[in-house]
PDB file of C-alpha atoms in Angstrom:
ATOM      1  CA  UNK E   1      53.324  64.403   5.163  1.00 53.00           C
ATOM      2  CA  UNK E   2      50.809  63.222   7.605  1.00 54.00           C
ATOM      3  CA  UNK E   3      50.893  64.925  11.189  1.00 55.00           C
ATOM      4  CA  UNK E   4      48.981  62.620  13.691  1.00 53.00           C
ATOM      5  CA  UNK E   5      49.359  64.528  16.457  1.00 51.00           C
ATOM      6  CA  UNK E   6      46.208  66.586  16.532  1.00 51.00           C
ATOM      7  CA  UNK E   7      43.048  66.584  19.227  1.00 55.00           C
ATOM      8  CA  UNK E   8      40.813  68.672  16.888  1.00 71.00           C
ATOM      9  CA  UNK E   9      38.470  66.654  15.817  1.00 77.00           C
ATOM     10  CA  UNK E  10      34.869  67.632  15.853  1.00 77.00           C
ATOM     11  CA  UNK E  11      33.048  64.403  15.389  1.00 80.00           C
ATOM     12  CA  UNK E  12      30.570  65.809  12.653  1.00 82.00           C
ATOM     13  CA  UNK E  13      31.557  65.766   9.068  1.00 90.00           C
ATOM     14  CA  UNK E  14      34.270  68.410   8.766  1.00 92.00           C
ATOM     15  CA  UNK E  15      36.024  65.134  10.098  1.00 94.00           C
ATOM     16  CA  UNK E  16      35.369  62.914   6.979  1.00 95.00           C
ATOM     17  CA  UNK E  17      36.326  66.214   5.038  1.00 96.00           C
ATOM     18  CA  UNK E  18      40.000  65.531   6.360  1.00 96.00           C
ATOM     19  CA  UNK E  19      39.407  62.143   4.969  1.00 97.00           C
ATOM     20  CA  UNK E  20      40.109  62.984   1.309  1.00 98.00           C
ATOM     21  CA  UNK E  21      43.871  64.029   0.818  1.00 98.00           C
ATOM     22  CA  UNK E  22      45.092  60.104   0.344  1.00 97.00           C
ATOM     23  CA  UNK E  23      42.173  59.106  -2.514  1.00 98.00           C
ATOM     24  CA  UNK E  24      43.191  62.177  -4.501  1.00 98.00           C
ATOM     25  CA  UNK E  25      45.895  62.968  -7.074  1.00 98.00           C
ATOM     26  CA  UNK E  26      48.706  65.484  -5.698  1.00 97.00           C
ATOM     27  CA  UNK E  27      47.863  69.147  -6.204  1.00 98.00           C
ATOM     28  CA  UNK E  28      45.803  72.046  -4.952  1.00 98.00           C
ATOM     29  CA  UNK E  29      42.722  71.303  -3.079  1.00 98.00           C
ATOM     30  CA  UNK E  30      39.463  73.847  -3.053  1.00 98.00           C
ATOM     31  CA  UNK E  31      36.771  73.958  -0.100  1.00 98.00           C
ATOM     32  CA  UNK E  32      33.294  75.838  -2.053  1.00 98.00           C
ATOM     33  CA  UNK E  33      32.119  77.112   1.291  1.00 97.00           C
ATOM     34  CA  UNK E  34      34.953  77.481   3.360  1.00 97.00           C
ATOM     35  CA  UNK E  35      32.641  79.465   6.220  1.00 94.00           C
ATOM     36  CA  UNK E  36      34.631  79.691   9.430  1.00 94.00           C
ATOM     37  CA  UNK E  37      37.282  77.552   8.214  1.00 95.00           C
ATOM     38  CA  UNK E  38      37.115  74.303  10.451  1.00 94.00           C
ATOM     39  CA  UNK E  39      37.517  72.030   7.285  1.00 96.00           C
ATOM     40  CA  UNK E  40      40.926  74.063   6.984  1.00 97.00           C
ATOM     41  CA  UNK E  41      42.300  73.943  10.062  1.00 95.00           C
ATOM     42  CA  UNK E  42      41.568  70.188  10.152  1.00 94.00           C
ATOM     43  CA  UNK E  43      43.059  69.792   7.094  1.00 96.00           C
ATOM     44  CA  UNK E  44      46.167  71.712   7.491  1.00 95.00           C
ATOM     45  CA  UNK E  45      46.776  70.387  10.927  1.00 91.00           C
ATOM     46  CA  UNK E  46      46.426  66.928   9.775  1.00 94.00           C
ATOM     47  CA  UNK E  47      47.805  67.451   5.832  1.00 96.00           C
ATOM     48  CA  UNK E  48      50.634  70.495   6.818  1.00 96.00           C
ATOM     49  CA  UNK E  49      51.677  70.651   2.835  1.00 97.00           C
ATOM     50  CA  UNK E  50      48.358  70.613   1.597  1.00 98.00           C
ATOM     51  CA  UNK E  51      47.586  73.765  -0.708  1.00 98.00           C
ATOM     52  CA  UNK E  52      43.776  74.912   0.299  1.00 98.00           C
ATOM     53  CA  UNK E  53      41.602  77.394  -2.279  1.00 98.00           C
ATOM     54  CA  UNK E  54      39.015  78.497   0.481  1.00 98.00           C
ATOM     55  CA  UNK E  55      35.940  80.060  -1.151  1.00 98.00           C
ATOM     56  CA  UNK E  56      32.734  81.984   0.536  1.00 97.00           C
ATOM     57  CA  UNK E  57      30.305  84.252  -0.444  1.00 96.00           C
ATOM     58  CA  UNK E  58      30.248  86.240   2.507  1.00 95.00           C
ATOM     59  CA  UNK E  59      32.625  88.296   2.926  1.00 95.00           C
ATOM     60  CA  UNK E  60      31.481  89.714   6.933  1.00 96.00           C
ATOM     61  CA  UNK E  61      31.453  85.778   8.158  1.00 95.00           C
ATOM     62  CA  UNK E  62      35.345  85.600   6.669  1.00 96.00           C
ATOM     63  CA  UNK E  63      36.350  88.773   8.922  1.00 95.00           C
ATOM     64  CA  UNK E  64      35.098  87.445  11.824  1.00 95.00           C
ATOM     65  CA  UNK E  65      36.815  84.300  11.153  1.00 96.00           C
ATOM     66  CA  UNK E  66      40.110  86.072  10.975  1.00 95.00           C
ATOM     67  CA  UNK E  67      39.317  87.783  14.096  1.00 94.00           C
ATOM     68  CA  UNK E  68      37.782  85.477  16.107  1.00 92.00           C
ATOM     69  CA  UNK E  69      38.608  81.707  14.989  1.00 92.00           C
ATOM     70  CA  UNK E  70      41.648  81.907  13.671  1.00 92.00           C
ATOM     71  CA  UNK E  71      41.428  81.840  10.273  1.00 94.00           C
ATOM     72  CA  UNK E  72      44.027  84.245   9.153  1.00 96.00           C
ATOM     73  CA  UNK E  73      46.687  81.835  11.043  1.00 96.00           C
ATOM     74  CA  UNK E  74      46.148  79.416   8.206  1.00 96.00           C
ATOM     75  CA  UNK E  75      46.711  82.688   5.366  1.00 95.00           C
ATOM     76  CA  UNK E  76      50.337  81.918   7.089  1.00 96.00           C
ATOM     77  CA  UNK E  77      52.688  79.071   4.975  1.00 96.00           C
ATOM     78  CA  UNK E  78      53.188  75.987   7.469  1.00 95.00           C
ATOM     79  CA  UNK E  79      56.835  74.913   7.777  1.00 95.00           C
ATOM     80  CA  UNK E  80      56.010  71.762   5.268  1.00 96.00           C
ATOM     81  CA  UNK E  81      54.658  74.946   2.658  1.00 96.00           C
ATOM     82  CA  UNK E  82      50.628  74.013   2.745  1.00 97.00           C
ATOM     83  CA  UNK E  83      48.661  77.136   3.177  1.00 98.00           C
ATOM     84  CA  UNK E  84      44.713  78.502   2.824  1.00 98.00           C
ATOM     85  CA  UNK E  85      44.030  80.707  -0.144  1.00 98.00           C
ATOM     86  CA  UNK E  86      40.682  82.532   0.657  1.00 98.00           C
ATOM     87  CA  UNK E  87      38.707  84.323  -2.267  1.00 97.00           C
ATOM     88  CA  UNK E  88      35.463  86.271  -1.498  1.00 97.00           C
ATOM     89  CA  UNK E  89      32.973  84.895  -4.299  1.00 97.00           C
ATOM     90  CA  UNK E  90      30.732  82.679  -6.218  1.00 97.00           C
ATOM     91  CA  UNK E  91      32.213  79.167  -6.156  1.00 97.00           C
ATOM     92  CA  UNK E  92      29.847  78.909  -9.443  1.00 97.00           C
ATOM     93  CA  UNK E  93      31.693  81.367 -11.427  1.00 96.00           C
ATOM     94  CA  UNK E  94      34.674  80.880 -13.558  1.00 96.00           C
ATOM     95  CA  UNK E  95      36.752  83.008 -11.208  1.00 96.00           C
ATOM     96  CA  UNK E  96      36.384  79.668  -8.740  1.00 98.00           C
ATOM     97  CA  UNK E  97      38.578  77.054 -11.700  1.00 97.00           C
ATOM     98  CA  UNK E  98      42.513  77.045 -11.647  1.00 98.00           C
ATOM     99  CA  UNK E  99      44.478  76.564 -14.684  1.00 97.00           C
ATOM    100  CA  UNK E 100      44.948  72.185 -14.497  1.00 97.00           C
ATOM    101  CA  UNK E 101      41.860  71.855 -12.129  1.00 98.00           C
ATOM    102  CA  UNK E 102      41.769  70.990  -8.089  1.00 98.00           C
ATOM    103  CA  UNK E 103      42.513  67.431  -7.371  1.00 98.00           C
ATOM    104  CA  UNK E 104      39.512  67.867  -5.481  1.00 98.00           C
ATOM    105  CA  UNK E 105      36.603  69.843  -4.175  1.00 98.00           C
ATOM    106  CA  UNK E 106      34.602  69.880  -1.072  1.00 98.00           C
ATOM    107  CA  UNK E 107      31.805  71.006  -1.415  1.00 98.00           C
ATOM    108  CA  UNK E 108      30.169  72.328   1.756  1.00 97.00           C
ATOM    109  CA  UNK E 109      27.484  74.859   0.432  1.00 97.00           C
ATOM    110  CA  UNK E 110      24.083  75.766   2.184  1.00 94.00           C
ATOM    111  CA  UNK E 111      21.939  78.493   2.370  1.00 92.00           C
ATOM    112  CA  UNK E 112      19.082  79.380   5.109  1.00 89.00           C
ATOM    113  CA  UNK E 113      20.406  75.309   6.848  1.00 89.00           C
ATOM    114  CA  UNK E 114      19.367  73.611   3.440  1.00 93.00           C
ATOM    115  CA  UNK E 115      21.800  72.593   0.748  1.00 96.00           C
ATOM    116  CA  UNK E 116      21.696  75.123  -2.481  1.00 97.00           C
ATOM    117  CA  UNK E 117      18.943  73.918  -4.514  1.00 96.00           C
ATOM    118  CA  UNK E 118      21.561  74.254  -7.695  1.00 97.00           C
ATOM    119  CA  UNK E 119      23.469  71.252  -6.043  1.00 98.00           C
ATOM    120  CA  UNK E 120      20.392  69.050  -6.609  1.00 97.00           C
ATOM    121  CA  UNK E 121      20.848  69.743 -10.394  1.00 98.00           C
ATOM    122  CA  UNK E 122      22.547  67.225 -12.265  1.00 98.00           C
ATOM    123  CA  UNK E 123      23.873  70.138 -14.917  1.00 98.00           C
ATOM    124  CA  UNK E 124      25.305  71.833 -11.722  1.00 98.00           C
ATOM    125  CA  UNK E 125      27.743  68.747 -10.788  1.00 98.00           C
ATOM    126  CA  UNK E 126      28.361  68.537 -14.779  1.00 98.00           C
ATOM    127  CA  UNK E 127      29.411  72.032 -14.628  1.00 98.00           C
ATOM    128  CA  UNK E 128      31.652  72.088 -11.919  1.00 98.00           C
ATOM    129  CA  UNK E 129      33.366  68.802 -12.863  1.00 98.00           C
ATOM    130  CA  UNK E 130      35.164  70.903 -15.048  1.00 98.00           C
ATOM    131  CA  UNK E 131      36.832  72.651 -12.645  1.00 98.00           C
ATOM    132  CA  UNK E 132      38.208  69.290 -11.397  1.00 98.00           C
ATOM    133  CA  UNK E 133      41.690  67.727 -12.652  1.00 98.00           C
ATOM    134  CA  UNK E 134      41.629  64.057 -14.238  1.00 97.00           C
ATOM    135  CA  UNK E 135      40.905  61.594 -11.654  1.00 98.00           C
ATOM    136  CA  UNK E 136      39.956  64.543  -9.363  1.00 98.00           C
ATOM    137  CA  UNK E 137      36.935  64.157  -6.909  1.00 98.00           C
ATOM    138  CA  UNK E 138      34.168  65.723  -5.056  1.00 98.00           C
ATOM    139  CA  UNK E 139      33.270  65.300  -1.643  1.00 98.00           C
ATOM    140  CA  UNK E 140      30.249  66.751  -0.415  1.00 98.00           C
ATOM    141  CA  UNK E 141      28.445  67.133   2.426  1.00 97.00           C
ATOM    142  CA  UNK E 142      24.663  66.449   1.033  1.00 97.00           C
ATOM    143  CA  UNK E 143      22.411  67.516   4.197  1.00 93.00           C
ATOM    144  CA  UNK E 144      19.776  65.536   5.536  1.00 87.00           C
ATOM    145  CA  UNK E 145      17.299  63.160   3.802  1.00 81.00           C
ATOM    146  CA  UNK E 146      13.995  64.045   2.625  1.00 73.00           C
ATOM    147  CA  UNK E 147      11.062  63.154   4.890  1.00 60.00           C
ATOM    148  CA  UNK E 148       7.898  60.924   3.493  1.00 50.00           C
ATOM    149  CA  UNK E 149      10.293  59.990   0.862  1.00 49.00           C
ATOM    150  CA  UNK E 150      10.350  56.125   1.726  1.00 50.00           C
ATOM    151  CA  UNK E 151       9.104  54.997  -1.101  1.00 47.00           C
ATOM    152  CA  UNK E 152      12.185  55.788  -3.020  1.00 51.00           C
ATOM    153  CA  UNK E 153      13.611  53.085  -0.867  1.00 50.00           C
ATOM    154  CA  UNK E 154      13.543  49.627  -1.740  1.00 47.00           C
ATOM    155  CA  UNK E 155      10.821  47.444   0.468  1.00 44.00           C
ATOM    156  CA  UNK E 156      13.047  43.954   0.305  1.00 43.00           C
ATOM    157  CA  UNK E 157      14.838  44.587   3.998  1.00 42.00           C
ATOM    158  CA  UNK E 158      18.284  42.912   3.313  1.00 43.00           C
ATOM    159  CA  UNK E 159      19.052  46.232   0.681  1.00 41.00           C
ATOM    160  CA  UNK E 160      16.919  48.962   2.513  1.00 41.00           C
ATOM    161  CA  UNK E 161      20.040  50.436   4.026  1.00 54.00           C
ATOM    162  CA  UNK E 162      22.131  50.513   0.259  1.00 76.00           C
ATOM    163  CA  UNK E 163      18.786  52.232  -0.877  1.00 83.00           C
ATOM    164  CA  UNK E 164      18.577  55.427   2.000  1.00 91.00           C
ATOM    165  CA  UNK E 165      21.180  57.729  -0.464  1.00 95.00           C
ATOM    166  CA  UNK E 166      18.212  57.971  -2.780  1.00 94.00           C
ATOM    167  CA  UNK E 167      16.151  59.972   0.098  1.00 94.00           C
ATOM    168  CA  UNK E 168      18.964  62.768  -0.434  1.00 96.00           C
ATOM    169  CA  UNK E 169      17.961  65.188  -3.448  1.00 96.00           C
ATOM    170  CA  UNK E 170      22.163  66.363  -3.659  1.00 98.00           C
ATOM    171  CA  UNK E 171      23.347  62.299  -4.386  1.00 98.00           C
ATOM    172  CA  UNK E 172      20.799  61.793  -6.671  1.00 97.00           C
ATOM    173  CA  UNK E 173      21.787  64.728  -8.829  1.00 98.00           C
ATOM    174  CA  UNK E 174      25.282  63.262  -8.644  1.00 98.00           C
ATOM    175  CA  UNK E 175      24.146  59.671  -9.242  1.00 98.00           C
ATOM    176  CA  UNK E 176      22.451  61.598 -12.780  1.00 98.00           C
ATOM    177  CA  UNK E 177      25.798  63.597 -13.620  1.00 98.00           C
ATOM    178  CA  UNK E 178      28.130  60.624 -12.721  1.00 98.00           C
ATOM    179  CA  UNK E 179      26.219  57.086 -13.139  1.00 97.00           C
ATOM    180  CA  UNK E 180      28.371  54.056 -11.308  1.00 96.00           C
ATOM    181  CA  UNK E 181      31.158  56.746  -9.762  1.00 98.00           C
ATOM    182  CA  UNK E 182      29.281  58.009  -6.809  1.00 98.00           C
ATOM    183  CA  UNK E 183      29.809  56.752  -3.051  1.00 98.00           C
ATOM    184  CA  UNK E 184      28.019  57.392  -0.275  1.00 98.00           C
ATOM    185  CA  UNK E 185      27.690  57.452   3.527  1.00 96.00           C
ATOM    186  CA  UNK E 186      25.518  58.643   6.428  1.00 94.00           C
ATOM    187  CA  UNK E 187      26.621  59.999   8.985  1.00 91.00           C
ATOM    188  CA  UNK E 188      25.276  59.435  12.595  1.00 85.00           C
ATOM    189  CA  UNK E 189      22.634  60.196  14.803  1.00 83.00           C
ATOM    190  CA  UNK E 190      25.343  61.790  17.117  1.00 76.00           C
ATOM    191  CA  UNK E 191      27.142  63.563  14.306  1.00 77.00           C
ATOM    192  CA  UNK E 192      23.708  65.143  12.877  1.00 80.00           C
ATOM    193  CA  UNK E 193      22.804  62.426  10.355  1.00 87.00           C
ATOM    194  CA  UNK E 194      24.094  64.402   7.181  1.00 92.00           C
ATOM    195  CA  UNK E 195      24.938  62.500   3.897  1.00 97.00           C
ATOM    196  CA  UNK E 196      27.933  62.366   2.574  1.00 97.00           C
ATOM    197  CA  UNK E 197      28.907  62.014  -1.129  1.00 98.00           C
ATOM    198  CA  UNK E 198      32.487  61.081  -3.042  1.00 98.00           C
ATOM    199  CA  UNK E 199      32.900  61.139  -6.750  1.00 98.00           C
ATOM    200  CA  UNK E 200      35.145  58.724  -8.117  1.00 98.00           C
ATOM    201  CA  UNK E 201      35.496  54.825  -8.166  1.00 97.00           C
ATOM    202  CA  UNK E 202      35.220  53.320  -4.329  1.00 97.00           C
ATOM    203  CA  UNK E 203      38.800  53.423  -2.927  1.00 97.00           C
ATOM    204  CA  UNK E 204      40.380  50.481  -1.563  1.00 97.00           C
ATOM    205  CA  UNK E 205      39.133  51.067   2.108  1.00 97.00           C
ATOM    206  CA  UNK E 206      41.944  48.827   3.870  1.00 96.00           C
ATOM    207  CA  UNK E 207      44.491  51.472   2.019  1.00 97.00           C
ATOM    208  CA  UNK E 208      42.436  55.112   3.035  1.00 97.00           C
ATOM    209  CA  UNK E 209      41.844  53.695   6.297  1.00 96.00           C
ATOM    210  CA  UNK E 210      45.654  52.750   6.854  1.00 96.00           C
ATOM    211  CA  UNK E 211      46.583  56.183   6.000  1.00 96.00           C
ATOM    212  CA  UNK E 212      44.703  58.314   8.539  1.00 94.00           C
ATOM    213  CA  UNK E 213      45.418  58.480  12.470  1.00 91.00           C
ATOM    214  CA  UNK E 214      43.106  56.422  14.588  1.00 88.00           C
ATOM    215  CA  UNK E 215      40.293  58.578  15.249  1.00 86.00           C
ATOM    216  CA  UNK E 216      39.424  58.796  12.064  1.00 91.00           C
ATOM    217  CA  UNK E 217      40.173  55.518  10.019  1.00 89.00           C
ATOM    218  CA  UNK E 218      37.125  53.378  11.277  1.00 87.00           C
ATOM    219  CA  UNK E 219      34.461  55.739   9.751  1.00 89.00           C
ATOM    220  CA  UNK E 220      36.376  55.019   6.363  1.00 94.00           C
ATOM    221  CA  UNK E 221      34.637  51.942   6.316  1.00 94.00           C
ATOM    222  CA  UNK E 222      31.156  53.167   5.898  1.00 94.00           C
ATOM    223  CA  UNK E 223      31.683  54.547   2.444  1.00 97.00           C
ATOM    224  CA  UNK E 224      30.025  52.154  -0.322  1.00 96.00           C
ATOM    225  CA  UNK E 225      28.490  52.313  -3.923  1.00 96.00           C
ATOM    226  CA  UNK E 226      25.254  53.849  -4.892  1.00 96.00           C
ATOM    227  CA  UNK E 227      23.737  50.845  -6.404  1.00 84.00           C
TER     228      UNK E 227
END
């Protein structure tokens, strides 16, 4: 069930993050780096049936959440049954699969304002691809580019902009672990200029974009192949 009456939106990428419940099969849904839970609330508030697996390593930052931002309202079933699950823990561990496997993962995970340097290791992606149903996906938010990295781009202007994904270190790991099923967008200069990532064959866009409120159903249309 889709609830389109919500004003929360953020304009950064824990918007694109509430993106992903129509391109994935039905089932639970984890967020590796839940921090103070804006991903969830969006989610929930947007997706009220959704079932979230919230997991963080730091235990003090969840807390405070509770306290503070409202996280432990989303601990609380919604009338449509969707509800956060947090765990306190190391998304890399087994403890982090479910028996069956998420129908999808966001993947949010940083450390110090850069992206874990295990998340730029192809093996990594292999590794937690198990802990994914069939046909589940990963969306990720990748972090900036690398600077002086040009030359990975390609000089011929009409594909420069298909080429910038290769300036991120996270979507080229991905682009190793899953050749020809890796999308990609950039966000804008207003929303910080991250990269975004989603496993998976491209979705139909006109069908993702129809099934999302307004605000959000334009910025569908940036997602394309890594080529």
């Amino acid at each position: 069930m889709l609830n389109k009456s919500i004003s929360k939106w953020t304009g950064s990428y824990w918007d694109e993050f509430a993106t992903l419940p129509p391109v994935v099969p039905p089932g639970p849904m984890a967020i590796f780096g839940l921090g103070g839970g804006t991903a969830a609330h969006l989610m929930l508030h947007l997706w009220p049936s959704l079932q979230l697996e919230g997991w963080e390593i730091d235990g003090i930052l969840i807390d405070k959440s509770r306290d503070y931002l409202g996280l432990c309202d989303l601990e609380k079933h919604t009338t449509d049954g969707g509800v956060l699950n947090i765990h306190i823990g190391d998304v890399f561990s087994p403890r982090a699969a479910i028996s069956g496997g998420y129908a999808a993962i966001i993947v949010d995970l940083f450390a110090e304002g850069k992206v874990l340097p295990q998340l730029e290791q192809a093996a990594t992606w292999l590794e937690l691809n198990d802990k994914l149903m069939p046909n589940g996906r990963f969306m990720v938010n990748c972090g900036a580019g690398e600077e002086g990295s040009t030359a990975m781009i390609s000089q011929n202007d009409d594909s420069s902009m298909d080429d910038t994904w290769r300036l991120n270190a996270t979507i080229r790991a991905l682009c190793e672990a899953f050749p020809g099923q890796v999308n990609w967008k950039k966000m804008a200069k207003s929303a910080g200029e991250n990269y975004m990532a989603l496993t998976g064959p491209l979705p139909d866009l006109s069908t993702w974009s129809a099934a999302l409120p307004n605000e959000l159903n334009s910025g569908v249309n940036q997602w394309r192949a890594c080529n």
